[in-house]
Tab-separated table of C-alpha atoms and ligand atoms in Angstrom:
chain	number	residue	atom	x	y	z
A	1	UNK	CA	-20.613	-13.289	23.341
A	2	UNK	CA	-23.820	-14.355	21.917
A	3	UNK	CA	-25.874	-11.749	23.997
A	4	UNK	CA	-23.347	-8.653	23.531
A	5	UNK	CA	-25.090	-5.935	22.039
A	6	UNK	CA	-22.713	-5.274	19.612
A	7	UNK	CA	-22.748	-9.204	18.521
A	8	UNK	CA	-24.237	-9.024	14.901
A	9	UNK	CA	-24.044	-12.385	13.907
A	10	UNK	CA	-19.993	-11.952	13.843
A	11	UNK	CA	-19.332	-15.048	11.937
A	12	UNK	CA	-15.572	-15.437	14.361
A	13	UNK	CA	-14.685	-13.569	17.012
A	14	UNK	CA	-11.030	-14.341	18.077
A	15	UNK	CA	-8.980	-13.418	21.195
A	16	UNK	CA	-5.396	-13.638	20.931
A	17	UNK	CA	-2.190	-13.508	23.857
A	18	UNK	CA	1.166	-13.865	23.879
A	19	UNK	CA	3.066	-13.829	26.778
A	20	UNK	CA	6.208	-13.218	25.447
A	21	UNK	CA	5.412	-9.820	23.494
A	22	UNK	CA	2.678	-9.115	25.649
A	23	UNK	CA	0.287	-9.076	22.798
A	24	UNK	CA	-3.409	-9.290	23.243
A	25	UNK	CA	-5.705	-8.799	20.943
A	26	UNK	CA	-9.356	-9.605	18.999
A	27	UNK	CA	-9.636	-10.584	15.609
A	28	UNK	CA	-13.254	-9.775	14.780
A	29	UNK	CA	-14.824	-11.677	11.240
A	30	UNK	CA	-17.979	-9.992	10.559
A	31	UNK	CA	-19.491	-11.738	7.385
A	32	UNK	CA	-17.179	-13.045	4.684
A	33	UNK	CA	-19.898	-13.240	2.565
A	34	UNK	CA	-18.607	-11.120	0.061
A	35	UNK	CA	-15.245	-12.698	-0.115
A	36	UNK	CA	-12.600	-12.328	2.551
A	37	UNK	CA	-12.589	-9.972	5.382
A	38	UNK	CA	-10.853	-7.378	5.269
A	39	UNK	CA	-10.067	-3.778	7.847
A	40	UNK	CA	-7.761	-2.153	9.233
A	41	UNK	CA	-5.802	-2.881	12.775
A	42	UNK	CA	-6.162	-0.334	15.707
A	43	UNK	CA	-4.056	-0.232	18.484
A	44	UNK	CA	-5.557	1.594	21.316
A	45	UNK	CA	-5.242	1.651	25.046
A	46	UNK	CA	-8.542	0.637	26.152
A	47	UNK	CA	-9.675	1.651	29.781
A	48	UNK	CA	-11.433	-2.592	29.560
A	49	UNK	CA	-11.148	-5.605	28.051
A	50	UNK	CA	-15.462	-5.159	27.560
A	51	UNK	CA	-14.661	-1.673	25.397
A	52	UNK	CA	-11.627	-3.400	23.408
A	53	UNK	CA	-14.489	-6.173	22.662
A	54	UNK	CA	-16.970	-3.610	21.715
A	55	UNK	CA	-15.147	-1.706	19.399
A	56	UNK	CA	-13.762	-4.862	17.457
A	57	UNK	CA	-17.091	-5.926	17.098
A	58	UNK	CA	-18.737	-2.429	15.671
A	59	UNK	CA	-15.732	-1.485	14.004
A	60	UNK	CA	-15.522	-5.322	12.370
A	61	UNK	CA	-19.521	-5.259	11.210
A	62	UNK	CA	-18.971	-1.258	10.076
A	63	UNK	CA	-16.249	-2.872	7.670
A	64	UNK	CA	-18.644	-5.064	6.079
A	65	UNK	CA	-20.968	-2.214	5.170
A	66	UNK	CA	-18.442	0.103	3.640
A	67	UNK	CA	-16.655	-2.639	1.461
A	68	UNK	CA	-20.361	-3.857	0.682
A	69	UNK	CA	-21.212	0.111	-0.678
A	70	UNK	CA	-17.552	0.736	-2.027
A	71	UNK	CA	-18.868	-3.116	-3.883
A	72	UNK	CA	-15.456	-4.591	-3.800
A	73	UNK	CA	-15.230	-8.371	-3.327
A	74	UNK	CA	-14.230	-8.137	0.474
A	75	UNK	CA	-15.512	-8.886	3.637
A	76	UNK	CA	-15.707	-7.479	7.139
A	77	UNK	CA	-13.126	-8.192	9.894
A	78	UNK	CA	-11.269	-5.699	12.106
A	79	UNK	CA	-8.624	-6.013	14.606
A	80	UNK	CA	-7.501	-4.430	17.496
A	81	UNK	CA	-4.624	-5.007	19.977
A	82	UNK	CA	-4.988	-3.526	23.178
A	83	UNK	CA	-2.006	-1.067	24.067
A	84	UNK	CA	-0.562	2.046	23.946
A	85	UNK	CA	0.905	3.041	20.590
A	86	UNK	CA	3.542	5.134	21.765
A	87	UNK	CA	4.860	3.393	24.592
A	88	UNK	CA	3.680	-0.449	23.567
A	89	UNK	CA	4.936	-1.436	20.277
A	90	UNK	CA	7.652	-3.549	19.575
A	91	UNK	CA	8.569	-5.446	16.728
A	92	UNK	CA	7.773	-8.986	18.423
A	93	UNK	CA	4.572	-7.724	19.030
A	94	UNK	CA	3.670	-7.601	15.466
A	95	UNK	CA	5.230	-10.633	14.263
A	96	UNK	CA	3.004	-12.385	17.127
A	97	UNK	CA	-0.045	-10.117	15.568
A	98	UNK	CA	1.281	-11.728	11.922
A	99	UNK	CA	0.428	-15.255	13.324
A	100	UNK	CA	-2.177	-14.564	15.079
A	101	UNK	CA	-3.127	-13.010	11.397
A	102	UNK	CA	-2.100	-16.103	9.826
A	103	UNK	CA	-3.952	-18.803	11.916
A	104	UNK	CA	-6.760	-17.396	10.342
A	105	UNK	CA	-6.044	-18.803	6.787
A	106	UNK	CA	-6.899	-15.608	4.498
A	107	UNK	CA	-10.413	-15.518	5.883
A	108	UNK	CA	-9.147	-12.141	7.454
A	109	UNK	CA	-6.404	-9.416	5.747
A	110	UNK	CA	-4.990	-7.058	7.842
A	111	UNK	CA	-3.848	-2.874	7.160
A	112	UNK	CA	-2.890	0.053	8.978
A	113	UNK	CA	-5.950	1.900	11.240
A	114	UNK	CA	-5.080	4.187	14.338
A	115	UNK	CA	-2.177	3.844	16.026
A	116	UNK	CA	-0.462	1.745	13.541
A	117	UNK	CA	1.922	2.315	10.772
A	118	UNK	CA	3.075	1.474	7.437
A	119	UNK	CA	6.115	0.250	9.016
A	120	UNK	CA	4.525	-1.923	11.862
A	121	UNK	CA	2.614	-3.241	8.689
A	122	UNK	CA	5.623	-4.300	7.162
A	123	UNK	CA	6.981	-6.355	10.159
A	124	UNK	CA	3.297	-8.330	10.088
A	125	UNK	CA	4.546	-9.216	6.703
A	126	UNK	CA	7.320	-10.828	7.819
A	127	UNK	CA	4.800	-13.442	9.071
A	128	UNK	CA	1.679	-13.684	7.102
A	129	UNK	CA	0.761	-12.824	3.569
A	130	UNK	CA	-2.326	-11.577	4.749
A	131	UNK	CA	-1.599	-7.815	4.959
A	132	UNK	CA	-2.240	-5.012	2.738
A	133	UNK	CA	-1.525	-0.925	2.810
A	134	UNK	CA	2.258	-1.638	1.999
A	135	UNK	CA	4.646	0.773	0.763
A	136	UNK	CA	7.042	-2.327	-0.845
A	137	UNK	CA	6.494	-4.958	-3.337
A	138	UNK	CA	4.665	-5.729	-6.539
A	139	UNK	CA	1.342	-4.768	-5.558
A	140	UNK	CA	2.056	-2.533	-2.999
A	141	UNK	CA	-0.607	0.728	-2.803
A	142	UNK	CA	0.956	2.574	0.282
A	143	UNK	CA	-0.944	5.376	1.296
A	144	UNK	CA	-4.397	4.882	0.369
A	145	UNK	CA	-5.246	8.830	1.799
A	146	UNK	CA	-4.809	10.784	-1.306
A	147	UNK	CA	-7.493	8.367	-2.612
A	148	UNK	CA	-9.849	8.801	0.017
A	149	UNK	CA	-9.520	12.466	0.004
A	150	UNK	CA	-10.553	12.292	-3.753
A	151	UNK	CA	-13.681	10.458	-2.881
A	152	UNK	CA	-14.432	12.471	-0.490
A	153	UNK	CA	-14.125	15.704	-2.470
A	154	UNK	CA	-16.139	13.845	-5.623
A	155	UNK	CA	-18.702	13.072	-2.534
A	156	UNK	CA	-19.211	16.538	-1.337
A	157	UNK	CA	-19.738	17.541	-5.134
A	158	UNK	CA	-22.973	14.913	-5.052
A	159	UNK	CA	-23.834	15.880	-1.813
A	160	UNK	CA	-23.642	19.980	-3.187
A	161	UNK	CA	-25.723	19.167	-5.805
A	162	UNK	CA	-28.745	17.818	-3.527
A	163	UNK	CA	-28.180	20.581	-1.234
A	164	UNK	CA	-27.821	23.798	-3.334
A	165	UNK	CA	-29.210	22.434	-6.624
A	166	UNK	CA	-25.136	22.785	-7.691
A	167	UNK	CA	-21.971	21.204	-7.258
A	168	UNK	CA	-20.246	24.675	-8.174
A	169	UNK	CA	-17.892	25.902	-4.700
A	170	UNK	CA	-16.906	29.050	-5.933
A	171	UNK	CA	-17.986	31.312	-2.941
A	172	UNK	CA	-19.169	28.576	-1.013
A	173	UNK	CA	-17.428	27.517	2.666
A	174	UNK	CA	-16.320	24.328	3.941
A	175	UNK	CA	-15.222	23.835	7.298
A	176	UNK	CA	-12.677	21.138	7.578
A	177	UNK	CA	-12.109	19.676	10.589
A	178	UNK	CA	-8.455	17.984	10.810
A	179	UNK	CA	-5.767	18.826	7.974
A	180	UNK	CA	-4.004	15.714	8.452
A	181	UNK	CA	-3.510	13.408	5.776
A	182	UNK	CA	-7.194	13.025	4.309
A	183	UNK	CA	-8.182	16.439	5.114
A	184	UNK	CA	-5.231	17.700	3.934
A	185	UNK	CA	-5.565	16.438	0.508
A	186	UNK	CA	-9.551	17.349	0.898
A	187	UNK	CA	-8.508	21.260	1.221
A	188	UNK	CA	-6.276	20.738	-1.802
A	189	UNK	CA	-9.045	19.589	-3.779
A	190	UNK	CA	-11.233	21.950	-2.278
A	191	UNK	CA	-9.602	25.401	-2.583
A	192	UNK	CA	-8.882	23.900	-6.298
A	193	UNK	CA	-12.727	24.356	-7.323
A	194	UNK	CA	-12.928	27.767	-6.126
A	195	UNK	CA	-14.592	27.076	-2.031
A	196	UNK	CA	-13.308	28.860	0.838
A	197	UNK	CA	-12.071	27.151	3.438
A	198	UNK	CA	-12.120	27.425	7.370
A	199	UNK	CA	-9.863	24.465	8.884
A	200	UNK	CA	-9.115	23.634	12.519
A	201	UNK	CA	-6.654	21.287	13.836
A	202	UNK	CA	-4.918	20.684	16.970
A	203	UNK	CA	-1.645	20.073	15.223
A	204	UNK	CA	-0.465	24.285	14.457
A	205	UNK	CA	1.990	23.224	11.486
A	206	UNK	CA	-0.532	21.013	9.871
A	207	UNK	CA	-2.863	24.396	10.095
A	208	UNK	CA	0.028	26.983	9.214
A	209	UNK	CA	1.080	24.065	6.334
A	210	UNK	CA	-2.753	24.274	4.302
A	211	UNK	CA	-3.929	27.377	4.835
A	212	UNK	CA	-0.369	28.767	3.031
A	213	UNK	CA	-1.342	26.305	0.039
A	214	UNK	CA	-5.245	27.346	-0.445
A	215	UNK	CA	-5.506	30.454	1.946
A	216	UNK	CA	-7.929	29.159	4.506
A	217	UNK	CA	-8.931	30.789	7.445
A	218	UNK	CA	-7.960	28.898	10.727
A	219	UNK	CA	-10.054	29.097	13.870
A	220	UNK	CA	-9.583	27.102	16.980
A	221	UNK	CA	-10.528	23.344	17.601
A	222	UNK	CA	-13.567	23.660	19.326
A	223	UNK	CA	-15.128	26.868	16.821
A	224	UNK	CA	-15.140	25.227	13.945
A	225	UNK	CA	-18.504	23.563	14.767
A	226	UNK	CA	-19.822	27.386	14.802
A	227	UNK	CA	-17.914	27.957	11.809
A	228	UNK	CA	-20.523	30.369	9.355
A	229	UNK	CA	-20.095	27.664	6.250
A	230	UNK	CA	-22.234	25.854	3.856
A	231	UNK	CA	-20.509	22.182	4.446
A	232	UNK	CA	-18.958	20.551	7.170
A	233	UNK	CA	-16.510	18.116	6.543
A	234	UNK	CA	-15.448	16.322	9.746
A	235	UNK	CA	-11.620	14.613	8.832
A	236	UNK	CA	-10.230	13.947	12.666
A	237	UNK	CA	-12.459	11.953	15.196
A	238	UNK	CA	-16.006	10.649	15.106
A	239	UNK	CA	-18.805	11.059	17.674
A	240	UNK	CA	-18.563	14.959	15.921
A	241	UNK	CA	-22.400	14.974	15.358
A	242	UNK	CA	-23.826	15.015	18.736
A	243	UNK	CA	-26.932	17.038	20.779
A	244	UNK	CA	-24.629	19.382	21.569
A	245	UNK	CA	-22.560	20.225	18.438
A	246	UNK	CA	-25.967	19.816	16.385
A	247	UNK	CA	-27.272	23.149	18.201
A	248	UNK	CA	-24.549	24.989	16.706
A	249	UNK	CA	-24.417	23.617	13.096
A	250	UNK	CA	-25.300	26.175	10.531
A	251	UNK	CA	-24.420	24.388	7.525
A	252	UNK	CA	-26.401	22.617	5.020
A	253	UNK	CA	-24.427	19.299	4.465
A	254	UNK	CA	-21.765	17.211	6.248
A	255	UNK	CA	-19.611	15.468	4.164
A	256	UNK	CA	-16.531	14.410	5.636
A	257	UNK	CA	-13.768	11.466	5.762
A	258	UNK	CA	-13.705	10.529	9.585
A	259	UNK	CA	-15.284	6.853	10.514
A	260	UNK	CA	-18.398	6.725	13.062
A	261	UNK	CA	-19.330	10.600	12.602
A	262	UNK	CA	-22.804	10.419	14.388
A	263	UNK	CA	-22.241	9.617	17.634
A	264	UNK	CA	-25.544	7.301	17.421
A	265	UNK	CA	-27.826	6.696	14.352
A	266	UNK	CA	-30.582	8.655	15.662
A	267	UNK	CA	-28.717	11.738	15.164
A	268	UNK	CA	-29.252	10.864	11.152
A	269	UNK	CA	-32.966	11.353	11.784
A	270	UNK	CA	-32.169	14.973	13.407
A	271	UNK	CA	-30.019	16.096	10.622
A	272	UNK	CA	-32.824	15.127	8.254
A	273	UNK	CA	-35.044	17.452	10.434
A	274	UNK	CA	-32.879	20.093	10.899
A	275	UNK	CA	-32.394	19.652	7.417
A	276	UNK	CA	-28.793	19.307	7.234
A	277	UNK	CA	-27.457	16.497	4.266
A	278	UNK	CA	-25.720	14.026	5.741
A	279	UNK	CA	-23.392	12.083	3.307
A	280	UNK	CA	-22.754	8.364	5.250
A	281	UNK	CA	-19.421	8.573	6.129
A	282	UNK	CA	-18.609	4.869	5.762
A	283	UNK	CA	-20.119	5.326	2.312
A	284	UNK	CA	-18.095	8.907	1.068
A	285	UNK	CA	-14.556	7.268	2.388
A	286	UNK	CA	-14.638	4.247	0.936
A	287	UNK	CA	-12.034	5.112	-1.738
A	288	UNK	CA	-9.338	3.930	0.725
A	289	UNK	CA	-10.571	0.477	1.149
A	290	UNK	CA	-10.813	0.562	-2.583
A	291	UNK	CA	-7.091	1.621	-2.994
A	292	UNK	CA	-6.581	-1.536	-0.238
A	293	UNK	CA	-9.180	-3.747	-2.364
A	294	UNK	CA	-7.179	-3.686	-5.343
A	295	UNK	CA	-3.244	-4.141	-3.687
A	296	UNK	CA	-5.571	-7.555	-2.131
A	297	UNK	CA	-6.065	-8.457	-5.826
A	298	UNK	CA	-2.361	-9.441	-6.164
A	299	UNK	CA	-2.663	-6.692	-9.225
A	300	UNK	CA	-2.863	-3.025	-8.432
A	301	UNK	CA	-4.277	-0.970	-10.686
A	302	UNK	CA	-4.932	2.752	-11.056
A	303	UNK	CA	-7.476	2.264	-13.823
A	304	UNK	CA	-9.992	-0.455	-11.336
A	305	UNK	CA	-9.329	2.074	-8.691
A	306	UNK	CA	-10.537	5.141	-10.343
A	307	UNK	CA	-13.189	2.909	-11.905
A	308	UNK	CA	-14.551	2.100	-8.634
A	309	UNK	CA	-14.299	5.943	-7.105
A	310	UNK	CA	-16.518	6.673	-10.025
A	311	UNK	CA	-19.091	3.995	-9.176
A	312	UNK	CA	-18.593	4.685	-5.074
A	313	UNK	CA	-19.757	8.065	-6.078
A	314	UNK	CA	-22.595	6.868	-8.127
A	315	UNK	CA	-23.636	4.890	-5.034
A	316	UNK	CA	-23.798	7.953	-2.559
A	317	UNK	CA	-25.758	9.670	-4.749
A	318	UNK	CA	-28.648	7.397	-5.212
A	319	UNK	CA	-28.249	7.174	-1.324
A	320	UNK	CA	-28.847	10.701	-0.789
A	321	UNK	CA	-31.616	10.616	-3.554
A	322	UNK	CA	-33.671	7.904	-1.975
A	323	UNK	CA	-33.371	9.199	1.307
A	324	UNK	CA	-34.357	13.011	0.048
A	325	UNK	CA	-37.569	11.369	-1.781
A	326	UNK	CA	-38.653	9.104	0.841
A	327	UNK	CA	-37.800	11.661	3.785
A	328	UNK	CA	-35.637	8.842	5.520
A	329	UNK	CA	-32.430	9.486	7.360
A	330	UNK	CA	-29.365	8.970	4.483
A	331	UNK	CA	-27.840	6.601	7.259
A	332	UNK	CA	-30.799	4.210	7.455
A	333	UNK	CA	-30.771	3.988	3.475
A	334	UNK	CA	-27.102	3.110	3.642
A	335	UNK	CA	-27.479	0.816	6.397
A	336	UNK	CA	-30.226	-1.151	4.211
A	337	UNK	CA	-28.674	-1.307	1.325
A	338	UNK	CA	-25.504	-2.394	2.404
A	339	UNK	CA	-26.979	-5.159	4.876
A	340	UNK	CA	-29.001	-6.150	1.429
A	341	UNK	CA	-25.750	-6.345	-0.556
A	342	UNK	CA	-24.171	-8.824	2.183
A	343	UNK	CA	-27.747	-10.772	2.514
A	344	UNK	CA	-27.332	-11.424	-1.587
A	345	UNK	CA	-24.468	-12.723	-1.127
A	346	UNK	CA	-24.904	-14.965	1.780
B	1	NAD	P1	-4.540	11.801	10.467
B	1	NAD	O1	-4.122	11.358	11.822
B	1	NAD	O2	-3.513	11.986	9.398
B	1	NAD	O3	-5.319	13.192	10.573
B	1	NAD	C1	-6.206	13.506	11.607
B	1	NAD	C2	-5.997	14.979	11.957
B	1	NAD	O4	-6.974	15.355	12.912
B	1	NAD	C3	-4.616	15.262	12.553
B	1	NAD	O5	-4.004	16.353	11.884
B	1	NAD	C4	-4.956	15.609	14.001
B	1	NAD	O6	-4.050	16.561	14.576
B	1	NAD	C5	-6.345	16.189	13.859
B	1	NAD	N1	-7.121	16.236	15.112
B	1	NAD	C6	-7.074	15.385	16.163
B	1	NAD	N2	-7.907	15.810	17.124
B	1	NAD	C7	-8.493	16.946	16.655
B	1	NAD	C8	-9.436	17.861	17.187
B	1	NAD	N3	-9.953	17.688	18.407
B	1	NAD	N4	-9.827	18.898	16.426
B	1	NAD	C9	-9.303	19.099	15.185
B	1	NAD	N5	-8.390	18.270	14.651
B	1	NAD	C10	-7.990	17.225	15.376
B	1	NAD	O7	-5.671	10.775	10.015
B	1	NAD	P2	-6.284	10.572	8.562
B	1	NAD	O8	-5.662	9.392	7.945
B	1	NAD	O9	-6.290	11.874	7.835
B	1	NAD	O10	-7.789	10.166	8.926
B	1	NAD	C11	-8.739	11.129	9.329
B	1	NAD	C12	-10.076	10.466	9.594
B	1	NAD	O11	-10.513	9.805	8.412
B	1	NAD	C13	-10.050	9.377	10.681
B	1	NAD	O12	-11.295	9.384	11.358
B	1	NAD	C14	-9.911	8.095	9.890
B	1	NAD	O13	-10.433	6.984	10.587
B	1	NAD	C15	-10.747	8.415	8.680
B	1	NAD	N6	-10.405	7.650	7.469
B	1	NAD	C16	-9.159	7.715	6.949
B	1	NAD	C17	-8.862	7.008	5.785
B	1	NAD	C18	-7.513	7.094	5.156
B	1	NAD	O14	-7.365	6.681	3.999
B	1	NAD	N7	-6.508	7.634	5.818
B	1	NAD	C19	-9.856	6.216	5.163
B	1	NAD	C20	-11.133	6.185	5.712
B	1	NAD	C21	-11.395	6.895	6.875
């Protein structure tokens, strides 16, 4: 473990089985530096036990950097159970994910991520306390993607403003790429200020669904990295900015709500030189965790949420302006300021 490249000084990394569900799965503790972890549970069918390890452990440490930028008092943990989310689940597989959950004290809090639900989140809950992104009880946030969507569209304004010396949209084009439930909302927000939109999906009544409501122009999966438009924003998978799709870019700035957008940092320093604004994507979606941070409190409220949107925003912006003045990749500037944040607090 020590020597894994993606080992970043993980303060626990913890394997979990249980023969009788057939659970397995990593609980990965980053830093709890900031207070306790907390990220979202993925359950994916990984080819290898080595990839399932890897992606806890990126997915765990890219946790502590967003809740360190989104500066809410939480940690960085991630889990992941290793199955296939159609065929896998079953309800004594997430009450044996709720212990595993719960040996862990509160030094790790648990919510929905790929492949799992609000409903799987609620039978966790059945055996731990440690669990947020619920749709029941007194603190309960549910969704958090209508909040992330608004980030993201307040993000793209910054980012506008550093790229076309105005956050105005009317006549300007952003592609989205998936109209699911944060890009959905995105478009929403987007056709509201006046910007055309070209949207691609592989789900047709998501498509048919949001270009009725703002009149976008659909174009197949795979086009809309040729799409002619000012902004990208990237709402499905990551690994979108590659060699290959960075040929065909013609926009100006990506800003976009998917996790792990570039498929490796260097690709920030070839944006930079193509000269394409790149807003950090753990940085411009953090308003979900936020939404999450605050159900964690015990006491939800709209008013700390909205508070801390306003400040996430803030944060990108500074971001993009250090980066612009010192000609440094926006992803290396976010990288250091967040590991900075969690050093402070160590
Ligand atoms: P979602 O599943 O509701 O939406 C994703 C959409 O992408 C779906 O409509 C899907 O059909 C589409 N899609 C899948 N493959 C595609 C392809 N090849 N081309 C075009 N579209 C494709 O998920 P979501 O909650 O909207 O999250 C979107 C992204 O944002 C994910 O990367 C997620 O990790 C990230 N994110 C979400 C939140 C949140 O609050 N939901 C917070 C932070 C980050």
């Amino acid at each position: 473990m020590f020597d894994h490249p993606s080992y970043d000084a993980h303060e626990g990394v913890h394997m979990f089985q249980d023969a009788a569900s057939g659970l397995r799965a990593i609980i990965a503790v980053h830093s709890t530096a900031r207070g306790p972890a907390a990220g979202g549970c993925r359950m994916w069918n990984y080819g290898t036990g080595e990839a399932m390890l890897k992606d806890a452990l990126r997915l765990s440490q890219g946790m502590s950097y967003k809740n360190a930028m989104a500066d809410i008092p939480l940690g960085g943990g991630k889990s992941v159970i290793w199955g296939n989310a159609r065929t896998d689940k079953s309800p004594e597989l997430f009450r044996a994910f709720g212990r595993a959950v719960h040996s862990l004290q509160g030094q790790y809090t648990t919510a929905e991520d790929v492949g799992v639900s609000v409903a799987d989140m609620a039978i966790v809950r059945e055996e731990t306390p440690y669990v947020a992104g619920l749709d029941q009880g007194d603190a309960a946030s549910g969704d958090p993607s209508p909040v992330t969507a608004k980030g993201i569209y307040l993000g793209l304004l910054e980012t506008a403003k550093r790229a076309f010396g105005s956050d105005d949209l009317t006549g300007r084009t952003v592609a989205v790429q998936g109209v699911g439930h944060v890009g959905g909302y995105l478009c929403d927000h987007l056709a509201g200020a006046g910007a055309k939109l070209v949207i691609a999906d592989i789900d047709q009544a998501a498509l048919e669904a949001v270009a009725r409501r703002t009149g976008a122009t659909i174009v197949e999966p795979d086009a809309i990295y040729d799409a002619d438009a000012d902004i990208f924003a990237p709402c499905a998978l990551g690994a979108v900015v590659n060699e290959q799709t960075l040929e065909r870019f013609r926009f100006k700035a990506i800003a976009g709500g998917a996790n792990n957008q570039l498929v490796v940092p260097e690709m920030g320093e070839l944006l930079r030189r193509k000269g394409i604004l790149y807003a950090p994507d753990y940085v411009i979606n953090g308003g979900g965790i936020i939404n999450v941070a605050a159900e964690i409190s015990g006491n939800y409220s709209r008013d700390w949420v909205d508070a801390k949107l306003v400040r996430l925003v803030e944060t990108l912006g500074e971001v993009l302006d250090e980066a612009l003045s010192t000609d440094t990749p926006t992803n290396e500037v976010a990288d250091r300021i967040a590991r900075e944040r969690i050093a402070a607090a160590t």
